[in-house]
Amino acid sequence: MGGPRRPEGEVLLRRMEAWGDEWRAVAGSTEPADRALAEAAIASLYVASGRQAPAFAWVPSPAAGILAYTFAVLAHHRIVDRWARGDVGNGRNRSFNGLAAPFGLEPAWTYRLSCNVRDRIPSSRLPRQAASDPVAGCAEALGFGGTSRVLRIVRSVVSGSGRGLLPAVRADPASVDAAAGVLGEAWPRLVEQLGADLARGVFVEATRRVAVSVLDPANGRRDAMRAMQPGQWDVLSPVLAASRDVFGGFIWRRLDGRLEHERQIETRLEIARSAGPWWALDGLAIVSERPLILHRDDRGRPHAPDRPAIAWPDGVEAFAWHGIPVDRWVIEDPGRITVAAIDGERNTEIRRVLVERFGEERLIREGGAELVAEDETGRLWRRRLEEPRRWARTLESIVMVEVDNSTPEPDGSRKTYYLRVPPAMRTAREAVAWTFGLGAVDYRPVAES
Amino acid sequence: MFNNTSGAVTIPAPASQLRQGDVLLVPADVVPDGARLVRRDAGRVVLAYGEVTGHAHAIRSTAARLLEADAERYLVTTAAVMLEHEEHDPIAVAPGTYRVVIQREYVPAEVAPATFRRVAD
């Protein structure tokens, strides 16, 4: 077999790292969008699928894009992914399912290719939970697994955006008459037949209904959310492209050379390198600018302990704690986090954030933890985070072992400290032994200080 | 349990576990083949550094060597040595071979990729 040689060993690891660095940088970019590049790449997707190149509308943020899309979709057809099959029910969902990825890649092909990529990654690099979603596992192993978390934060902020945007419809006669001019000849006739007041009332009500149906977050947004393309937070395309650009190209050939897919992936990489999320409608593409600010933790997940993690030019802000979307006050006013607030939080992820910000040890000390066991090694405390539920096999809880420092302080007192241990621990000895990687019976120091 | 209680310092019997803060010495039979010698730091064998304070669990004696193999560390002492730390009482280490275990803490899987992080005092 000819073709490029498979990179191996150190060479392969270096290439994987370089690929991860590049795509972490793309996801973290806060440069202004490269509009010319983005427009050319998006237009080429349209042309490749036999459509006219679209007009472009640039918006300052994904939140603005969602709003623009929900309005523009009244006058522009959606583009339905041709791979969409409407798998559910009688197939009439085709248009709905297809919205998720206009110009999408064939799902079965994508899945096979991502599994192939995963098989090429040295197993030591793969996260343990990689089995279920090969794309996520590959992205994690390649070092840009946090990117999907960025997209998640973006989705959470845009899904709630525009609340309170419903317009108070202006009803003064002059502006109503001016607006109703769009009806042309029909308007004077309606005024004549219904009377001016009644006609104006009907027009205002009709306008209000349209505004509500278009701008109401609950109704209009779901469609726009599904149709949102990831842009710079694309995870799939760089994972698929890794088969060629990191692992040496052989996988592409084996999957009967879908040149069409290859070009499409290439185009998507270009879009990712040049702009934020975007939406495709027939004749119109809506493209978002990149954020002005994007703070991430060392795993690439949006995170900022005291300010917005993401902020866009139009003032839209997102708050996040290690990739988990949280309300503004959790970040800006952590003093408001109380034991009651923690217990009242139903979402387990957010509750974990609250506990982390409040302090695990403090929750054990102040939150009414139960003493599970006590022996010469220390005291084992448990603080439940959930009410016991009838069918729950395990309950989320924090278990910590409290131990005394063997060396007394100058004043004779002993410092105590808390160590978190796995929730299955039953005795303090077992817990302390675990912290040294030993079983309870194997832990028997004869001297301590 | 102690074989020598006559001096000011108690030297534990060989092959006994010793603990100083977040460091546990577990007696080991042999050091695996291919172990690398870990360089001394300012003349001391340092078993673990504190993360912030710059404190360290360290041995000054030249009778001690620290070896590394398969991500485990081993302390080999040919004579009784003292393990010292700025905040802990010194501990006497009887001659022998020990595996050096650093204390860890549980981190739920959802929070971090690893399920524990090392403790540093």
Short mmCIF file of C-alpha atoms in Angstrom, two decimals, chain A residues 128-129 140 149 299 301 322 352 356 360 399-400 403-409 415 417-423 432-438 442-449, chain B residues 1-2 12-13 15-24 26 83 87-92 99 101-117 119 121:
data_model
loop_
_atom_site.label_atom_id
_atom_site.label_comp_id
_atom_site.label_asym_id
_atom_site.label_seq_id
_atom_site.Cartn_x
_atom_site.Cartn_y
_atom_site.Cartn_z
CA ARG A 128 -12.53 6.37 30.39
CA GLN A 129 -16.04 7.32 29.39
CA GLU A 140 -11.09 14.98 24.84
CA ARG A 149 -18.71 22.87 26.93
CA ARG A 299 -9.40 21.90 30.25
CA ARG A 301 -14.16 24.79 29.56
CA HIS A 322 -15.79 24.93 34.94
CA ARG A 352 -22.02 20.78 42.89
CA GLU A 356 -17.55 23.91 45.56
CA GLU A 360 -16.97 21.09 51.06
CA VAL A 399 -18.04 12.08 52.72
CA MET A 400 -15.00 13.50 54.48
CA VAL A 403 -8.12 13.87 61.11
CA ASP A 404 -5.92 15.44 63.73
CA ASN A 405 -2.42 16.49 62.85
CA SER A 406 -0.05 14.16 64.72
CA THR A 407 2.37 16.97 65.49
CA PRO A 408 0.89 19.41 68.01
CA GLU A 409 1.00 23.15 67.41
CA LYS A 415 -4.83 21.17 63.86
CA TYR A 417 -8.13 18.88 58.67
CA TYR A 418 -10.68 17.30 56.36
CA LEU A 419 -10.04 15.06 53.41
CA ARG A 420 -12.72 14.10 50.96
CA VAL A 421 -12.97 10.36 50.35
CA PRO A 422 -15.17 8.14 48.15
CA PRO A 423 -18.78 7.94 49.36
CA VAL A 432 -7.59 7.30 55.92
CA ALA A 433 -6.17 4.10 54.45
CA TRP A 434 -7.83 4.99 51.13
CA THR A 435 -6.07 8.34 51.07
CA PHE A 436 -2.82 6.37 50.98
CA GLY A 437 -4.10 3.84 48.46
CA LEU A 438 -4.33 1.06 51.04
CA ASP A 442 -3.06 -2.77 55.47
CA TYR A 443 -2.83 0.69 56.99
CA ARG A 444 -0.88 0.44 60.25
CA PRO A 445 1.78 3.09 60.72
CA VAL A 446 3.87 2.47 63.83
CA ALA A 447 5.12 6.04 63.99
CA GLU A 448 3.39 9.25 63.00
CA SER A 449 4.21 12.91 63.16
CA MET B 1 6.89 -3.10 68.48
CA PHE B 2 10.03 -1.08 68.88
CA PRO B 12 11.11 1.70 64.61
CA ALA B 13 11.64 -1.89 63.66
CA ALA B 15 9.59 -3.14 57.81
CA SER B 16 7.13 -0.95 59.65
CA GLN B 17 4.92 1.74 58.17
CA LEU B 18 5.87 5.31 58.98
CA ARG B 19 3.84 8.40 58.42
CA GLN B 20 4.74 12.06 58.40
CA GLY B 21 1.79 14.24 57.46
CA ASP B 22 0.79 13.45 53.93
CA VAL B 23 3.63 11.03 53.31
CA LEU B 24 3.41 7.33 54.17
CA VAL B 26 5.27 1.41 53.22
CA LEU B 83 12.84 12.30 57.84
CA GLU B 87 5.78 21.58 60.39
CA HIS B 88 6.11 18.01 61.64
CA ASP B 89 8.27 16.30 64.20
CA PRO B 90 11.15 14.40 62.64
CA ILE B 91 10.71 10.67 62.21
CA ALA B 92 13.45 8.09 62.33
CA ARG B 99 7.48 2.60 48.87
CA VAL B 101 2.95 7.03 49.16
CA ILE B 102 1.66 10.59 48.95
CA GLN B 103 -1.75 11.17 50.46
CA ARG B 104 -4.57 11.80 47.99
CA GLU B 105 -8.06 13.19 48.17
CA TYR B 106 -11.19 12.08 46.41
CA VAL B 107 -12.48 14.20 43.54
CA PRO B 108 -15.81 13.17 42.00
CA ALA B 109 -15.45 12.11 38.38
CA GLU B 110 -17.77 14.83 37.12
CA VAL B 111 -15.47 17.52 38.46
CA ALA B 112 -12.10 16.35 37.21
CA PRO B 113 -10.62 13.74 34.93
CA ALA B 114 -8.80 12.02 37.76
CA THR B 115 -10.76 10.80 40.76
CA PHE B 116 -8.26 12.05 43.27
CA ARG B 117 -5.81 14.84 43.79
CA VAL B 119 -2.70 16.39 49.27
CA ASP B 121 0.76 20.30 53.43
#
